[in-house]
Short mmCIF file of C-alpha atoms and ligand atoms in Angstrom, two decimals:
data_model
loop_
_atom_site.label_atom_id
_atom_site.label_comp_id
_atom_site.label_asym_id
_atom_site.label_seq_id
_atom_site.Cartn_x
_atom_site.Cartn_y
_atom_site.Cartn_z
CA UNK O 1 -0.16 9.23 -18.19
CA UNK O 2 -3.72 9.13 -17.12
CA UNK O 3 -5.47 12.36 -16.76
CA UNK O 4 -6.40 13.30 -12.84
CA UNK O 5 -9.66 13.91 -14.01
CA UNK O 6 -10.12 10.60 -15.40
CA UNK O 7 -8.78 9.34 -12.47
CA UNK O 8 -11.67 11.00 -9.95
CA UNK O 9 -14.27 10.17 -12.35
CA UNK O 10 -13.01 6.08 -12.34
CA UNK O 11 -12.11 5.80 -8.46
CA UNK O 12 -15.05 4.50 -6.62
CA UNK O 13 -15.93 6.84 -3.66
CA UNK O 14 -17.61 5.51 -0.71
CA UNK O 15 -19.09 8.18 1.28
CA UNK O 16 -18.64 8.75 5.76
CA UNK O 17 -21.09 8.39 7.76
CA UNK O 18 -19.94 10.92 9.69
CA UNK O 19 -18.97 13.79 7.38
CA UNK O 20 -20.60 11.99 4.27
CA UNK O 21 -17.43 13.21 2.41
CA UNK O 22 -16.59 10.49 -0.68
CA UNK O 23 -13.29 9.29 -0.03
CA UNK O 24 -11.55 5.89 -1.88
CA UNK O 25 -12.61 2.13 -0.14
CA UNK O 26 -9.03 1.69 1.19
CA UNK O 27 -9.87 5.29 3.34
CA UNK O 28 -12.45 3.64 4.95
CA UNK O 29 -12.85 1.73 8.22
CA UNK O 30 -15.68 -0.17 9.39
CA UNK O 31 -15.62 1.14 12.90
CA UNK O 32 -17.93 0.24 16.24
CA UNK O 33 -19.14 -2.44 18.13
CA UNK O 34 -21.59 -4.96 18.04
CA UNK O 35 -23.56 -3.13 21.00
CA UNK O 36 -23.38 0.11 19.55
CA UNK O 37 -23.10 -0.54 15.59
CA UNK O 38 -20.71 -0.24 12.96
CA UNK O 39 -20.20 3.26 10.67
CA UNK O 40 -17.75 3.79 7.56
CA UNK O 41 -15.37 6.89 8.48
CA UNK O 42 -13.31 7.67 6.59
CA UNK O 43 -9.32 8.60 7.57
CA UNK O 44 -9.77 11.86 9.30
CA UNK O 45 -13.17 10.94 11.36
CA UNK O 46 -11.91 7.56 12.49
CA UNK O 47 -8.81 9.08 13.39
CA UNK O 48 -10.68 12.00 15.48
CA UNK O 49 -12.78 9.04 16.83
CA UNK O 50 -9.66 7.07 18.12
CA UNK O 51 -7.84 10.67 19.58
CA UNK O 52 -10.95 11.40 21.37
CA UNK O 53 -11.53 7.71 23.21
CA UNK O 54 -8.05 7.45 23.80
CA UNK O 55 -7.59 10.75 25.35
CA UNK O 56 -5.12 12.23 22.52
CA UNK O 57 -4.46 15.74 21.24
CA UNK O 58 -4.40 14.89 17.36
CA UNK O 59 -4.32 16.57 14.42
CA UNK O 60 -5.02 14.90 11.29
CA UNK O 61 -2.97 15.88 7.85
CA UNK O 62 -4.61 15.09 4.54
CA UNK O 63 -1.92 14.38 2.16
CA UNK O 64 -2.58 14.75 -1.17
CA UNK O 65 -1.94 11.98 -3.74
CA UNK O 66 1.52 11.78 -5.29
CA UNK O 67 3.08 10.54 -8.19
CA UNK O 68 6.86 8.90 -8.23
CA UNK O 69 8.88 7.53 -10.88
CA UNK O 70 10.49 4.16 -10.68
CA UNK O 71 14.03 3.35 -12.03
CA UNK O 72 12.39 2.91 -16.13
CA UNK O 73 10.93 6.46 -15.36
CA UNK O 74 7.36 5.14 -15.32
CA UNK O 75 4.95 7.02 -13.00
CA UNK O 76 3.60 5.61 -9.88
CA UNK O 77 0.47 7.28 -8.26
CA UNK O 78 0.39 7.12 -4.71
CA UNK O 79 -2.36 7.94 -2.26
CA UNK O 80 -1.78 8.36 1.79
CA UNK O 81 -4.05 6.89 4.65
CA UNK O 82 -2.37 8.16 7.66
CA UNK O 83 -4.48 6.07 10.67
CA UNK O 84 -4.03 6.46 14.39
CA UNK O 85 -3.74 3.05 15.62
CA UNK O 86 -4.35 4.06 20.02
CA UNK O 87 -0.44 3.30 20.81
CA UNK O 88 0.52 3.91 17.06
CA UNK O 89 0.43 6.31 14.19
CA UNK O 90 0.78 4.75 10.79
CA UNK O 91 1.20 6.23 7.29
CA UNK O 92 0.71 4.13 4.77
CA UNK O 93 1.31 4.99 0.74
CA UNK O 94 -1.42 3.06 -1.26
CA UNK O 95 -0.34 2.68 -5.54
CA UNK O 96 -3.83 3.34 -7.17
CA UNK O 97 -3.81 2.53 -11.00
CA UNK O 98 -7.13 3.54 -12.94
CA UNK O 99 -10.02 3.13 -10.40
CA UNK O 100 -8.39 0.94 -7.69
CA UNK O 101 -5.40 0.23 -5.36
CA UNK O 102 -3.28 -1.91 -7.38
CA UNK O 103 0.63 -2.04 -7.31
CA UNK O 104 3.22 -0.78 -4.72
CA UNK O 105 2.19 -0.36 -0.99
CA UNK O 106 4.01 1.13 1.71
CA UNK O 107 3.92 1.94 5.70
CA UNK O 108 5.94 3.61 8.37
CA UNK O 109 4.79 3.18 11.83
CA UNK O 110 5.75 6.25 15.03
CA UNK O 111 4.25 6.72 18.53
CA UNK O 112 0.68 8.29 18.62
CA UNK O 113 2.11 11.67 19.43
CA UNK O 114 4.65 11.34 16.58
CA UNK O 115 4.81 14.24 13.88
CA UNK O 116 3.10 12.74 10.51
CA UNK O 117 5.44 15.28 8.95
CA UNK O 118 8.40 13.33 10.12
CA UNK O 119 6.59 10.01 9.05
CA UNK O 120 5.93 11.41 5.90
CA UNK O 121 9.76 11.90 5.12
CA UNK O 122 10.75 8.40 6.42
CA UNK O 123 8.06 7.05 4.36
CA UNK O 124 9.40 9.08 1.42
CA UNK O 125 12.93 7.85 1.49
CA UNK O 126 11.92 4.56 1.91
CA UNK O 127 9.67 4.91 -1.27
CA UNK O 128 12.33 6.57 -3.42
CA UNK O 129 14.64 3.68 -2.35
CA UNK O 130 12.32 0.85 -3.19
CA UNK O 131 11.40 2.63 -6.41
CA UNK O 132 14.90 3.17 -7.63
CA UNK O 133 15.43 -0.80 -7.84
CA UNK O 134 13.76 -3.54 -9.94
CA UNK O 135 13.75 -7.41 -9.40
CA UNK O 136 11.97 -8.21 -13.49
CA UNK O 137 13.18 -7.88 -16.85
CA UNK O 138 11.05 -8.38 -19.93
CA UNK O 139 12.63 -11.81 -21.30
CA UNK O 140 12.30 -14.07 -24.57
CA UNK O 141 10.05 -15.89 -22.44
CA UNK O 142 8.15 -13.22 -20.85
CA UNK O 143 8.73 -11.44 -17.65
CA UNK O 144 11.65 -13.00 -15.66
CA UNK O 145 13.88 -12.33 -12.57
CA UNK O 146 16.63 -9.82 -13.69
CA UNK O 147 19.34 -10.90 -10.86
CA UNK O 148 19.07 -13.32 -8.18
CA UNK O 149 17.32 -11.59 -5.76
CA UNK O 150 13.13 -10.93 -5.70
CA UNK O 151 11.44 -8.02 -3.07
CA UNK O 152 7.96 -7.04 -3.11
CA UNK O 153 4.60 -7.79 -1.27
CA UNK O 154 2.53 -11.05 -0.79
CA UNK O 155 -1.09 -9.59 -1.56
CA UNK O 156 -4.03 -12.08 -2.61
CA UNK O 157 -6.79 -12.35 -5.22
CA UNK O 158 -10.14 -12.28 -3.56
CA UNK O 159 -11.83 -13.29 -7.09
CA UNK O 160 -9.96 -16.67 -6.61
CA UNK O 161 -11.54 -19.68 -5.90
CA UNK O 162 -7.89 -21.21 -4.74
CA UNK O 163 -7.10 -18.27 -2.91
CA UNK O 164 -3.33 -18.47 -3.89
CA UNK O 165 -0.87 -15.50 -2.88
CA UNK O 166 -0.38 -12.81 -5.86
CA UNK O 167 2.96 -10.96 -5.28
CA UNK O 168 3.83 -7.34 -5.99
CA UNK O 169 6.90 -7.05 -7.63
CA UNK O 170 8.31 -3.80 -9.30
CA UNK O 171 4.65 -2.39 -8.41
CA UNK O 172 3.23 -5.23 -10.87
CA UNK O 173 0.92 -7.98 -9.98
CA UNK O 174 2.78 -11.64 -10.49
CA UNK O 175 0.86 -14.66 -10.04
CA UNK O 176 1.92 -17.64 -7.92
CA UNK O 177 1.90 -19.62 -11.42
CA UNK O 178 3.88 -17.22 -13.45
CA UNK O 179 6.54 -16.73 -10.32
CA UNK O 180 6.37 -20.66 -10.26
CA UNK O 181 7.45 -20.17 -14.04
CA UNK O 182 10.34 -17.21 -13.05
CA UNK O 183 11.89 -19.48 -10.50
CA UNK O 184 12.40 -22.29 -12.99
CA UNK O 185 15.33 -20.84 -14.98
CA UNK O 186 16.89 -21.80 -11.46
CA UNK O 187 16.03 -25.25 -11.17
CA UNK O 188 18.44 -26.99 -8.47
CA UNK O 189 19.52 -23.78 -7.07
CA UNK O 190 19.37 -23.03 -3.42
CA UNK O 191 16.41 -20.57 -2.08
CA UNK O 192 15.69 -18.33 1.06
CA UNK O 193 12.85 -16.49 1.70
CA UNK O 194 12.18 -14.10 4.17
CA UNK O 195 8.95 -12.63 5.45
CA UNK O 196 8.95 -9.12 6.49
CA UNK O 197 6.52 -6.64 8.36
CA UNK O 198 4.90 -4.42 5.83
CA UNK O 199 6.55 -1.82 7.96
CA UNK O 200 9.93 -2.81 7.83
CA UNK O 201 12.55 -2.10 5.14
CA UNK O 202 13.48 -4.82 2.64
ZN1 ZN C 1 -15.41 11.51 7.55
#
């Protein structure tokens, strides 16, 4: 298990421009407008931004980085961006392995005014239930599907000159090739595939 020491000294930190604290890349938003400019804030400033031009009594929770098991017992390390979207409040759980986001993702949308506290459990149960289950088994022939059924997140490669979708599955990064590869042991078999809102349950 990595050290949490080893883990602040890896993670890149990019710092606010309004409270110049260093928080993680994926905390950040470019926020602004081409008239006035653009400034990185980080989760609690943009969010006290948004409250203030929207008219909204907010309160913004830090939560502090998590760790989960999955169903093998390995430990996930999750951070939380909670973001007030005007209309919406989101909470989103962000996998960070070593230095970077990399793995499982999750999000839970409310109202503006809705209790973070209350998305934080939804978000929770929906983690623990999407952690208990795994779609891969470590085959002869490398990793392959364990059952007939595959969940997990379309994410991309932006180091790719094809710009082909990388999928998430089990909280591991599968290539289009080597899920072309999986899906062979099937060959003539029927397929559906259904695309989901990050925000909705799979
Ligand atoms: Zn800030």
């Amino acid at each position: 298990m990595r050290q949490a020491g080893v883990e602040r000294r890896m993670m890149p930190r990019v710092s606010c421009d309004e409270c110049h604290s260093g928080v993680p890349d994926f905390e950040i938003t470019h926020f602004g407008s081409i008239e006035a400019g653009y400034r990185n804030l980080c989760s609690r400033c943009y969010n006290e931004e948004v409250a203030r031009r929207s008219g909204l009594t907010f309160t913004h929770i830090a939560f502090l980085p998590m760790e989960l098991p999955d169903a093998n017992g390995a430990g996930h390390r999750f951070h939380f961006v909670l973001r007030l979207l005007g209309t919406m409040l989101s909470l989103a759980a962000i996998e960070v392995k070593g230095g970077g986001r990399e793995g499982y993702e999750f999000q839970v949308h409310g109202a503006a005014d809705a209790d973070p506290f209350d998305l934080m459990t939804r978000l929770l149960e929906r983690m623990r239930h999407d952690l208990a289950k795994t779609y891969l088994v470590e085959g002869d022939l490398g990793l392959a599907i364990s059952g007939t059924t595959v969940r997990g997140q379309l994410t991309c490669d932006p180091e790719s000159a094809d710009y082909m979708p990388v999928l998430v599955i089990d909280g591991r990064e599968v290539s289009w090739e080597q899920f072309g590869r999986m899906l062979m042991t099937f060959e003539g078999w029927r397929i559906h595939l259904e695309i989901q809102d990050p925000s909705e349950e799979v």
